[in-house]
JSON list of C-alpha atoms in Angstrom, two decimals:
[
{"chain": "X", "resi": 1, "resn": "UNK", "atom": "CA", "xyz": [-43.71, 35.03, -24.91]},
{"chain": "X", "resi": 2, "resn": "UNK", "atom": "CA", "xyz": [-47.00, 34.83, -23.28]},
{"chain": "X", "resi": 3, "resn": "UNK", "atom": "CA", "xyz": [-48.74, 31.50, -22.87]},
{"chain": "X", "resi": 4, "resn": "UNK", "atom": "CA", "xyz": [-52.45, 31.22, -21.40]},
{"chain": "X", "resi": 5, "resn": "UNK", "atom": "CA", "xyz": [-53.40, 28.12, -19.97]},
{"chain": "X", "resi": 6, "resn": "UNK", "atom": "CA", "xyz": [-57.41, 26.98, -19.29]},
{"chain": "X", "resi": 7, "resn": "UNK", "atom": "CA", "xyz": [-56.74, 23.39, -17.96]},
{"chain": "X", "resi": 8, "resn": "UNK", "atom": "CA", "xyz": [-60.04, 22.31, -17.82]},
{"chain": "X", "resi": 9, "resn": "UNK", "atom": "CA", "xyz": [-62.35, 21.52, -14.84]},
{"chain": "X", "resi": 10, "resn": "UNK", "atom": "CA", "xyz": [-60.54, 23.68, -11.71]},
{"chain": "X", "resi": 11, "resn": "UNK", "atom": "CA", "xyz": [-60.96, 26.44, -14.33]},
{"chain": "X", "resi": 12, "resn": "UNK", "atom": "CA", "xyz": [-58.58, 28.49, -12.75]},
{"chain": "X", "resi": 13, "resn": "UNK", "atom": "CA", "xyz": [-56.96, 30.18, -15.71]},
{"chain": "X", "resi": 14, "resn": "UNK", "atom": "CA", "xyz": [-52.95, 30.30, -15.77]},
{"chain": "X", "resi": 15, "resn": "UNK", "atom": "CA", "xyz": [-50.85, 33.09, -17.46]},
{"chain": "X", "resi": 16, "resn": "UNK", "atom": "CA", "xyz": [-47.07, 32.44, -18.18]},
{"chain": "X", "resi": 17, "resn": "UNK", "atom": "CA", "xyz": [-44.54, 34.99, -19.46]},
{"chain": "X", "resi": 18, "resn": "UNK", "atom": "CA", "xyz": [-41.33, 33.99, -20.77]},
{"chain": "X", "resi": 19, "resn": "UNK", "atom": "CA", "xyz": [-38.85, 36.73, -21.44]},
{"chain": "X", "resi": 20, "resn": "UNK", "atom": "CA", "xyz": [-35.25, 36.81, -23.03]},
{"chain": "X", "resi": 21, "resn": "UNK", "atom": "CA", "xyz": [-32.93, 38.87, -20.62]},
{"chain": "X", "resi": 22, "resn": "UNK", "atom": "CA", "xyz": [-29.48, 40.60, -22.43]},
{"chain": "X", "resi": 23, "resn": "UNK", "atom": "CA", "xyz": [-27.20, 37.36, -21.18]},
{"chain": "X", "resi": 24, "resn": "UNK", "atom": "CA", "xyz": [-29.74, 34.96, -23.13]},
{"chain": "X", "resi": 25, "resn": "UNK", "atom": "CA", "xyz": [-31.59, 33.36, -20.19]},
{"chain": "X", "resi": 26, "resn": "UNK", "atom": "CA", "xyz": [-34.90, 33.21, -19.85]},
{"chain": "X", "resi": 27, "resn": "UNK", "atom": "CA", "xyz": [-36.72, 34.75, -16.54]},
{"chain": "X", "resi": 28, "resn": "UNK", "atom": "CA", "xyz": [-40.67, 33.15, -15.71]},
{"chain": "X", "resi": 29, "resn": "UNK", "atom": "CA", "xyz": [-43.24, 34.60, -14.55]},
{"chain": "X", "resi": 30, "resn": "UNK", "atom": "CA", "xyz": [-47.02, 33.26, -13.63]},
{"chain": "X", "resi": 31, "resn": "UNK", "atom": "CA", "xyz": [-50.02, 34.95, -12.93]},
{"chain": "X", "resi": 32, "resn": "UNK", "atom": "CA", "xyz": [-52.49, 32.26, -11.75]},
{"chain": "X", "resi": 33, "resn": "UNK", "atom": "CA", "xyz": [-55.95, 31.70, -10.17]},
{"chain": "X", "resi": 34, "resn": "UNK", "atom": "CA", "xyz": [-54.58, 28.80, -8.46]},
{"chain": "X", "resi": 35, "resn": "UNK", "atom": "CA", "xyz": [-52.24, 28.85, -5.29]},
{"chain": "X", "resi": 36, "resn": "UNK", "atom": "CA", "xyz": [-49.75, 26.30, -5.92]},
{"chain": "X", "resi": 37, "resn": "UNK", "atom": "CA", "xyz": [-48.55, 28.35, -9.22]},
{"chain": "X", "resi": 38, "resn": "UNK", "atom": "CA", "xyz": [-48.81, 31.65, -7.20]},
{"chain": "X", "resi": 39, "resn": "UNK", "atom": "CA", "xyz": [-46.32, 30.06, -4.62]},
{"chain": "X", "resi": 40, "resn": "UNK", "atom": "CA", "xyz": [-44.19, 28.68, -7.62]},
{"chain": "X", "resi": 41, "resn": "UNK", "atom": "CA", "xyz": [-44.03, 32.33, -9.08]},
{"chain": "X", "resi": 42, "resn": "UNK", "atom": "CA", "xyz": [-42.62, 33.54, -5.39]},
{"chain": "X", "resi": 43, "resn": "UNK", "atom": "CA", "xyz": [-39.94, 31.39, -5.76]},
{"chain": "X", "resi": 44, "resn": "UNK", "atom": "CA", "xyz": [-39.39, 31.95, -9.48]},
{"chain": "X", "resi": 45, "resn": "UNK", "atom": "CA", "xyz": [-38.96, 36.02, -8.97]},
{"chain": "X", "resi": 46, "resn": "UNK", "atom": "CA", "xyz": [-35.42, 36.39, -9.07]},
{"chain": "X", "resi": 47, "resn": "UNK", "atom": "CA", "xyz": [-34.02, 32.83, -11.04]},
{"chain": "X", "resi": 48, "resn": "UNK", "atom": "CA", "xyz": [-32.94, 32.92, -14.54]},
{"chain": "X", "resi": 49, "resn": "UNK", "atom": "CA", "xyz": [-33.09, 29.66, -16.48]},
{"chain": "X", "resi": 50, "resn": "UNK", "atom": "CA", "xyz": [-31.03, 28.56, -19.71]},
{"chain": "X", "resi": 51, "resn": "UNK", "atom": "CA", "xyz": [-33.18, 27.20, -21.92]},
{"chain": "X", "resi": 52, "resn": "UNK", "atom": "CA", "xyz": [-31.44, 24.86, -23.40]},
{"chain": "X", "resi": 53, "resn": "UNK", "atom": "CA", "xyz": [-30.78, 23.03, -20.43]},
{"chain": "X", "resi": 54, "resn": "UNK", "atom": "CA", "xyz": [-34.77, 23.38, -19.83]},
{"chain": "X", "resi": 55, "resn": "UNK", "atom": "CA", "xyz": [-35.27, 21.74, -23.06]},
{"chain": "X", "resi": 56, "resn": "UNK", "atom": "CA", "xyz": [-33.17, 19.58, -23.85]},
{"chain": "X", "resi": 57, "resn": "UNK", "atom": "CA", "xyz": [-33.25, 16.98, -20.55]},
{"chain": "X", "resi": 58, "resn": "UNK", "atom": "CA", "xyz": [-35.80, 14.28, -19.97]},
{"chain": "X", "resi": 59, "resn": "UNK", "atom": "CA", "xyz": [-39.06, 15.34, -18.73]},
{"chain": "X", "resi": 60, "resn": "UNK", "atom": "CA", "xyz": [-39.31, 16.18, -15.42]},
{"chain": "X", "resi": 61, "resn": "UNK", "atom": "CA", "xyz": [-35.45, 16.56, -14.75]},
{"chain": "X", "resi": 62, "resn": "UNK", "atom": "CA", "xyz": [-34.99, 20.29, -15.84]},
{"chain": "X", "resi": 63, "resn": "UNK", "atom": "CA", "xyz": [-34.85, 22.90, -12.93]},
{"chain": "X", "resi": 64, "resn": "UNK", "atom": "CA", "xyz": [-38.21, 24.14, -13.34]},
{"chain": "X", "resi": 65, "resn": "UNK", "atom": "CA", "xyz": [-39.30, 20.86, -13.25]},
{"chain": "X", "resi": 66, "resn": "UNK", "atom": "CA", "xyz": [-37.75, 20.60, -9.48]},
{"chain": "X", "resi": 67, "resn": "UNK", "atom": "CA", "xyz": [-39.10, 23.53, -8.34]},
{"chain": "X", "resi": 68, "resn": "UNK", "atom": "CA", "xyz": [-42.94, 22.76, -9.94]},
{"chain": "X", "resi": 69, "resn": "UNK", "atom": "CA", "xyz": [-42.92, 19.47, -8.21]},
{"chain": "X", "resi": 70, "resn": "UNK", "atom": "CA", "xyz": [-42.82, 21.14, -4.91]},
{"chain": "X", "resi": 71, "resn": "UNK", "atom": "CA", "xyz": [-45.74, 22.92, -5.30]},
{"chain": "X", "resi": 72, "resn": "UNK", "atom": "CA", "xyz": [-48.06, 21.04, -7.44]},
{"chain": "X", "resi": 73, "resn": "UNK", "atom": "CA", "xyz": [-49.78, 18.37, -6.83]},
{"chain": "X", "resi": 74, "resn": "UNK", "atom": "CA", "xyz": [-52.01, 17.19, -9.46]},
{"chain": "X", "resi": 75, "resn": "UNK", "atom": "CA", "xyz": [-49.91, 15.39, -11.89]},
{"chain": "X", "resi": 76, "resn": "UNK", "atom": "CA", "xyz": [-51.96, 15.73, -14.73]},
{"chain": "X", "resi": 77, "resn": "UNK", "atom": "CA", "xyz": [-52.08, 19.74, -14.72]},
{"chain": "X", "resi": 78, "resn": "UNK", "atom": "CA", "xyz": [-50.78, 20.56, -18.24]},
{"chain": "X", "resi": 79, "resn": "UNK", "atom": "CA", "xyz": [-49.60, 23.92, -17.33]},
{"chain": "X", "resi": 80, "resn": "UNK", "atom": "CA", "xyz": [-45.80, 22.62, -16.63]},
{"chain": "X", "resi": 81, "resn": "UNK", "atom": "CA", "xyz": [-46.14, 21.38, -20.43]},
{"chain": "X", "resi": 82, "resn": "UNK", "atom": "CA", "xyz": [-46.89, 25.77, -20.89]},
{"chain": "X", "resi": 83, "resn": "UNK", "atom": "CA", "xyz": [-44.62, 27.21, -19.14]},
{"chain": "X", "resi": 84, "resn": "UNK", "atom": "CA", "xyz": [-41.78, 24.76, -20.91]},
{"chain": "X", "resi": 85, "resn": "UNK", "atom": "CA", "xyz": [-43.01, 25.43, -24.60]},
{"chain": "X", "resi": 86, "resn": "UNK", "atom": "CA", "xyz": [-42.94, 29.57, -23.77]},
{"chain": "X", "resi": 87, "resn": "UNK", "atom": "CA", "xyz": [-39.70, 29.14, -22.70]},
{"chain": "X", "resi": 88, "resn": "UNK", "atom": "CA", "xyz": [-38.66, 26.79, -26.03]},
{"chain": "X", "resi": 89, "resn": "UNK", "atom": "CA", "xyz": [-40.16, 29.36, -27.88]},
{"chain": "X", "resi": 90, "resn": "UNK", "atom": "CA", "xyz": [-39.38, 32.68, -26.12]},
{"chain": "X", "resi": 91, "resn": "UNK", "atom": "CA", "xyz": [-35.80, 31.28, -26.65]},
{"chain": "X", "resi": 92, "resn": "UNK", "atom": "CA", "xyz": [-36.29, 30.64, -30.33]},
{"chain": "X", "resi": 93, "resn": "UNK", "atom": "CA", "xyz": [-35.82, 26.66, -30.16]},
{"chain": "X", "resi": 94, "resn": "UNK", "atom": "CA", "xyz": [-39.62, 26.22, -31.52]},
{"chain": "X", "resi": 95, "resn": "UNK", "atom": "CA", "xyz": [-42.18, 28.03, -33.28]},
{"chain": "X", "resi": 96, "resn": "UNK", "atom": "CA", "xyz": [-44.85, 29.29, -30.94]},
{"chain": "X", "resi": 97, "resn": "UNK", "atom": "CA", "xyz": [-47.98, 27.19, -32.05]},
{"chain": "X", "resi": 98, "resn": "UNK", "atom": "CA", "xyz": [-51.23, 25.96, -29.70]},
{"chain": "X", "resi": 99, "resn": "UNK", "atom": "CA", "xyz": [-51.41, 22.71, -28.35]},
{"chain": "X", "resi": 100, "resn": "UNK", "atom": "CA", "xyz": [-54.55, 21.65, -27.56]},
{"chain": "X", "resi": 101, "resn": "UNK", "atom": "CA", "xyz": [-56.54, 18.25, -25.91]},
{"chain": "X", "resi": 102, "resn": "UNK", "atom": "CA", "xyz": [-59.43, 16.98, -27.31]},
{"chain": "X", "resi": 103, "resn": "UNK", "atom": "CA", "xyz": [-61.40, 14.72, -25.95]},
{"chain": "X", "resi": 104, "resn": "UNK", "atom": "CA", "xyz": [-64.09, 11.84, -27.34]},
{"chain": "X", "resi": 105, "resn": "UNK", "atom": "CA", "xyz": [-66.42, 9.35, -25.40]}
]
């Protein structure tokens, strides 16, 4: 599953990939114009994840949640939204649909 992410003003345009391995966990990768994701795809180069226990916890608790909050710092960056929907989706748990922000003054 492959997710593309423009978050807005830094404009630097984030690419995640989601795939199914033959045990059933998911592997992430990220191909970013920003730093802090291309440290967080460093890390994330030889984990596995289950997805369920990605998707099903509260927000912010799951493991890539942990290791995004070490590099990220701008709390507001909806690409940690992304990269959890292509793995709910990847993993069969969702239909792959956009999500998008609109905004009115």
């Amino acid at each position: 599953m492959k997710v593309t992410v423009n978050p807005g003003p830094c404009k630097l345009q984030t690419i995640i990939i989601a795939q199914t391995n033959d045990d059933d966990e998911i592997t992430v990768s990220i191909q970013s114009d920003c730093g802090a994701y291309k440290k967080m795809n460093e890390e994330l180069q030889d984990m596995t994840f289950d997805a369920y226990s990605e998707i099903f916890t509260p927000f912010g608790t799951s493991e890539i949640a942990g290791i995004y909050k070490k590099y990220v710092k701008h709390a507001t960056c909806p690409v940690l939204s992304a990269i959890l929907k292509a793995i709910e989706a990847e993993a069969n748990l969702a239909l792959p649909q956009n999500v998008t922000f609109e905004f009115e003054k």
